[in-house]
Amino acid sequence: MPSKSGCLGRSQVPPPQPSAHTRLRPVGRMLRGHLNTDKDLALHQGSPPPDSKSPVKISTEDPQAKAKPFTPKPPPPRPKLERALSLDEKGWRRRRFQTSHEDLAAQNWASPSRGSLQEGVPGPTSICSPPRLSTSLQEIPTSRRAPGRARGSPSSLGNSASLDLLYREGASAGNTPRLASRLPSCPLPAMDWNFASDSLRTANKVDADHADYKLHLQTRLFRAHSSLGPGQPPSPLACDHCSLHSAKSSFSLLAPVRAKDVRSRSYLEGSLLASGALMGAEELARYFPDRSVGLFVATWNMQGQKELPANLDELLLPAEADYAQDLYVIGVQEGCSDRREWETRLQETLGPHYVMLHSAAHGALYVSVLLRRDLIWFCSEVESSTVTTRIVSQIKTKGALGIGFTFFGTSFLFITSHFTSGDGKVSERLLDYSKTIQGLALPKNVPDTCPYRSDSADVTTRFDGVFWFGDFNFRLSGGRVAVEAILKQDLGVSVPALLQLDQLTREMKKGSIFKGFQEPDIHFLPSYKFDIGKDSYDTTSKQRTPSYTDRVMYRSRHRDDICPVKYSSCPGIKTSDHRPVYGLFRVKVRPGRDNIPLAAGKFDRELYLIGIKRRISKEIQRQRALKTQHSSTVCTVS
């Protein structure tokens, strides 16, 4: 029979029982999509219409059917409809997490988009409350769960129980499954309605009797490696009042550090085991999965010129290389008078991704080591040593400068040398080599990674990887006329013919110098001697013979650990009578132990800041010049 429409307030009378006509519609619609409007929600839940002043239309169905209670029968075997419902659940989940710009300040499930229903809920309702069609699948009663479903998984949040309800009505009536309609066994608890908008919106409302919904959501948003348990404060990544998009944007690319790992070791002393050390296998695999690093080695005799090239990109960032290298080592002979300016130019060219790990000088010999800033923690202390090959030791224009350190578990030695000059002084150059391998006192405090294979009389045997580069001053024999005749031929023909005249190649075959060393294949013209600022070889009265004086040699303690990638010169840098020569290498790196003195992230911070400021100022000047150029090309028509 019809009843009066009630006003919003605290209810004193049980609500009218649902009629046969007002039973929920077939769930086929729910499986195909979501509820379309708030009006549908009001019809399904028996909530008042948006306009509370208008009379409520009551169905004129048979009152006997509405007053007669219905006792559900035991359900027949349930069909396997979980997949269809789980797909629908994904849609509801998308509705729950609408955007990454939700009001993060809204707490306790009360936001402007949801209404203020939370205030009127007195707490978890009794078990006698009637089931109703909720606006989210998590609100469907979860009296039964599918066996084997983990708590918190998407398919376990009410899917099994809701499918039981769907099938019961359908099986008994022979029609499309419906949600079972049941009458309450006790009066409904009183509840206040508090409207924050013109229409009742419960799209994101969660029942109080499903208070564990928040826990389910947090479980789904936790990172797989999160160490926070249920008793710990929730992680920002697991915050349920954030959208999925904002949660995903909070994920860090940094690998997580477990608390037990921090407690078990220090990042300065560390574990002695390779598997758990800072410089061990785990850290190495994270940065270099193939256990190889990119290495750039260059040598340049600057002839003491004060003027530096306007741009060092051709030297440090050659066009043949698609990517910058991990480690840069540059050796200079007869360096410019302002060494600090030279190092600043190196830092400026490589930019903020690189830092100066170490630099050293011996007279006019300079060595600079730069590497990616992420890798400074995996280097040992850097040690250096020098040798003077001049008879008068105070004159340090000829000699050698060596720098050694350990990177992860691989030890490196870099030597730059300037041997005795002169076409016929081969024996003096061989003597310079012998003095260098015997005189360089390295390593000092950093332990040898393989002491049983070391020789106290040869420094190059005490490191895993050795790179020796510099102006070795070995010439091409045969005279200027013969060499020029060969140079007139094609490059592919002239280079092999020139190497037949090379003094260093001949001595290496004899085994009198650079024992155990190799040199990448040469495919460039001789790097000495040019007229400054020109591409022509020496046109002065001395008529020096073009030669391969500038070379890069390498030696590996383990076979095939060093692989040359590129070996070339820089014909565009013409401020000296020598052309710079560089080599690109791939070097295998092994895991190490923390029982060595670590550099602990030390680098030249002052140089880093100066280089970055220069890059910024030059970029500003370039933009201003470009703006001025554009403004000058604009003409006005009157």
PDB file of N, CA, C and O in Angstrom, residues 17-18 23 63-72 169 181-185:
ATOM      1  N   GLN A  17       9.459  -2.302   2.719  1.00  0.00           N
ATOM      2  CA  GLN A  17      10.119  -3.473   2.170  1.00  0.00           C
ATOM      3  C   GLN A  17      10.126  -3.406   0.654  1.00  0.00           C
ATOM      4  O   GLN A  17       9.198  -2.878   0.045  1.00  0.00           O
ATOM      5  N   PRO A  18      11.155  -3.934   0.026  1.00  0.00           N
ATOM      6  CA  PRO A  18      11.214  -3.873  -1.437  1.00  0.00           C
ATOM      7  C   PRO A  18      10.152  -4.756  -2.044  1.00  0.00           C
ATOM      8  O   PRO A  18       9.862  -5.849  -1.587  1.00  0.00           O
ATOM      9  N   ARG A  23      12.712  -5.065  -7.268  1.00  0.00           N
ATOM     10  CA  ARG A  23      13.902  -5.890  -7.149  1.00  0.00           C
ATOM     11  C   ARG A  23      14.972  -5.426  -8.132  1.00  0.00           C
ATOM     12  O   ARG A  23      14.663  -4.821  -9.155  1.00  0.00           O
ATOM     13  N   PRO A  63       0.548  -5.434  -2.893  1.00  0.00           N
ATOM     14  CA  PRO A  63       1.138  -5.282  -1.549  1.00  0.00           C
ATOM     15  C   PRO A  63       1.438  -6.599  -0.880  1.00  0.00           C
ATOM     16  O   PRO A  63       2.284  -6.688  -0.013  1.00  0.00           O
ATOM     17  N   GLN A  64       0.707  -7.670  -1.276  1.00  0.00           N
ATOM     18  CA  GLN A  64       0.976  -8.965  -0.660  1.00  0.00           C
ATOM     19  C   GLN A  64       2.368  -9.461  -1.021  1.00  0.00           C
ATOM     20  O   GLN A  64       3.065 -10.016  -0.186  1.00  0.00           O
ATOM     21  N   ALA A  65       2.737  -9.212  -2.269  1.00  0.00           N
ATOM     22  CA  ALA A  65       4.085  -9.650  -2.677  1.00  0.00           C
ATOM     23  C   ALA A  65       5.146  -8.873  -1.964  1.00  0.00           C
ATOM     24  O   ALA A  65       6.233  -9.348  -1.743  1.00  0.00           O
ATOM     25  N   LYS A  66       4.801  -7.629  -1.619  1.00  0.00           N
ATOM     26  CA  LYS A  66       5.811  -6.806  -0.952  1.00  0.00           C
ATOM     27  C   LYS A  66       5.918  -7.138   0.515  1.00  0.00           C
ATOM     28  O   LYS A  66       6.976  -7.047   1.119  1.00  0.00           O
ATOM     29  N   ALA A  67       4.823  -7.544   1.131  1.00  0.00           N
ATOM     30  CA  ALA A  67       4.845  -7.818   2.563  1.00  0.00           C
ATOM     31  C   ALA A  67       5.241  -9.237   2.876  1.00  0.00           C
ATOM     32  O   ALA A  67       5.627  -9.540   3.999  1.00  0.00           O
ATOM     33  N   LYS A  68       5.169 -10.135   1.895  1.00  0.00           N
ATOM     34  CA  LYS A  68       5.484 -11.537   2.145  1.00  0.00           C
ATOM     35  C   LYS A  68       6.983 -11.746   2.190  1.00  0.00           C
ATOM     36  O   LYS A  68       7.686 -11.417   1.246  1.00  0.00           O
ATOM     37  N   PRO A  69       7.505 -12.234   3.301  1.00  0.00           N
ATOM     38  CA  PRO A  69       8.963 -12.440   3.364  1.00  0.00           C
ATOM     39  C   PRO A  69       9.402 -13.589   2.478  1.00  0.00           C
ATOM     40  O   PRO A  69       8.623 -14.473   2.155  1.00  0.00           O
ATOM     41  N   PHE A  70      10.646 -13.520   2.111  1.00  0.00           N
ATOM     42  CA  PHE A  70      11.198 -14.538   1.209  1.00  0.00           C
ATOM     43  C   PHE A  70      12.408 -15.192   1.862  1.00  0.00           C
ATOM     44  O   PHE A  70      13.305 -14.490   2.352  1.00  0.00           O
ATOM     45  N   THR A  71      12.388 -16.486   1.919  1.00  0.00           N
ATOM     46  CA  THR A  71      13.498 -17.237   2.513  1.00  0.00           C
ATOM     47  C   THR A  71      14.295 -17.879   1.392  1.00  0.00           C
ATOM     48  O   THR A  71      13.750 -18.679   0.623  1.00  0.00           O
ATOM     49  N   PRO A  72      15.559 -17.513   1.218  1.00  0.00           N
ATOM     50  CA  PRO A  72      16.344 -18.079   0.110  1.00  0.00           C
ATOM     51  C   PRO A  72      16.594 -19.562   0.312  1.00  0.00           C
ATOM     52  O   PRO A  72      16.726 -20.057   1.428  1.00  0.00           O
ATOM     53  N   GLU A 169      19.218 -16.404  -7.372  1.00  0.00           N
ATOM     54  CA  GLU A 169      17.953 -15.956  -7.918  1.00  0.00           C
ATOM     55  C   GLU A 169      17.775 -16.457  -9.339  1.00  0.00           C
ATOM     56  O   GLU A 169      16.688 -16.825  -9.755  1.00  0.00           O
ATOM     57  N   SER A 181      16.874 -10.922  -2.883  1.00  0.00           N
ATOM     58  CA  SER A 181      16.230  -9.897  -2.045  1.00  0.00           C
ATOM     59  C   SER A 181      15.840 -10.547  -0.732  1.00  0.00           C
ATOM     60  O   SER A 181      15.093 -11.532  -0.711  1.00  0.00           O
ATOM     61  N   ARG A 182      16.322 -10.003   0.359  1.00  0.00           N
ATOM     62  CA  ARG A 182      16.044 -10.564   1.680  1.00  0.00           C
ATOM     63  C   ARG A 182      15.551  -9.477   2.598  1.00  0.00           C
ATOM     64  O   ARG A 182      16.014  -8.329   2.525  1.00  0.00           O
ATOM     65  N   LEU A 183      14.650  -9.840   3.490  1.00  0.00           N
ATOM     66  CA  LEU A 183      14.124  -8.887   4.448  1.00  0.00           C
ATOM     67  C   LEU A 183      14.990  -8.880   5.693  1.00  0.00           C
ATOM     68  O   LEU A 183      15.540  -9.920   6.062  1.00  0.00           O
ATOM     69  N   PRO A 184      15.116  -7.739   6.354  1.00  0.00           N
ATOM     70  CA  PRO A 184      15.917  -7.704   7.583  1.00  0.00           C
ATOM     71  C   PRO A 184      15.233  -8.478   8.694  1.00  0.00           C
ATOM     72  O   PRO A 184      14.002  -8.482   8.814  1.00  0.00           O
ATOM     73  N   SER A 185      16.011  -9.136   9.491  1.00  0.00           N
ATOM     74  CA  SER A 185      15.469  -9.879  10.632  1.00  0.00           C
ATOM     75  C   SER A 185      15.296  -9.007  11.860  1.00  0.00           C
ATOM     76  O   SER A 185      14.753  -9.464  12.857  1.00  0.00           O
TER      77      SER A 185
END
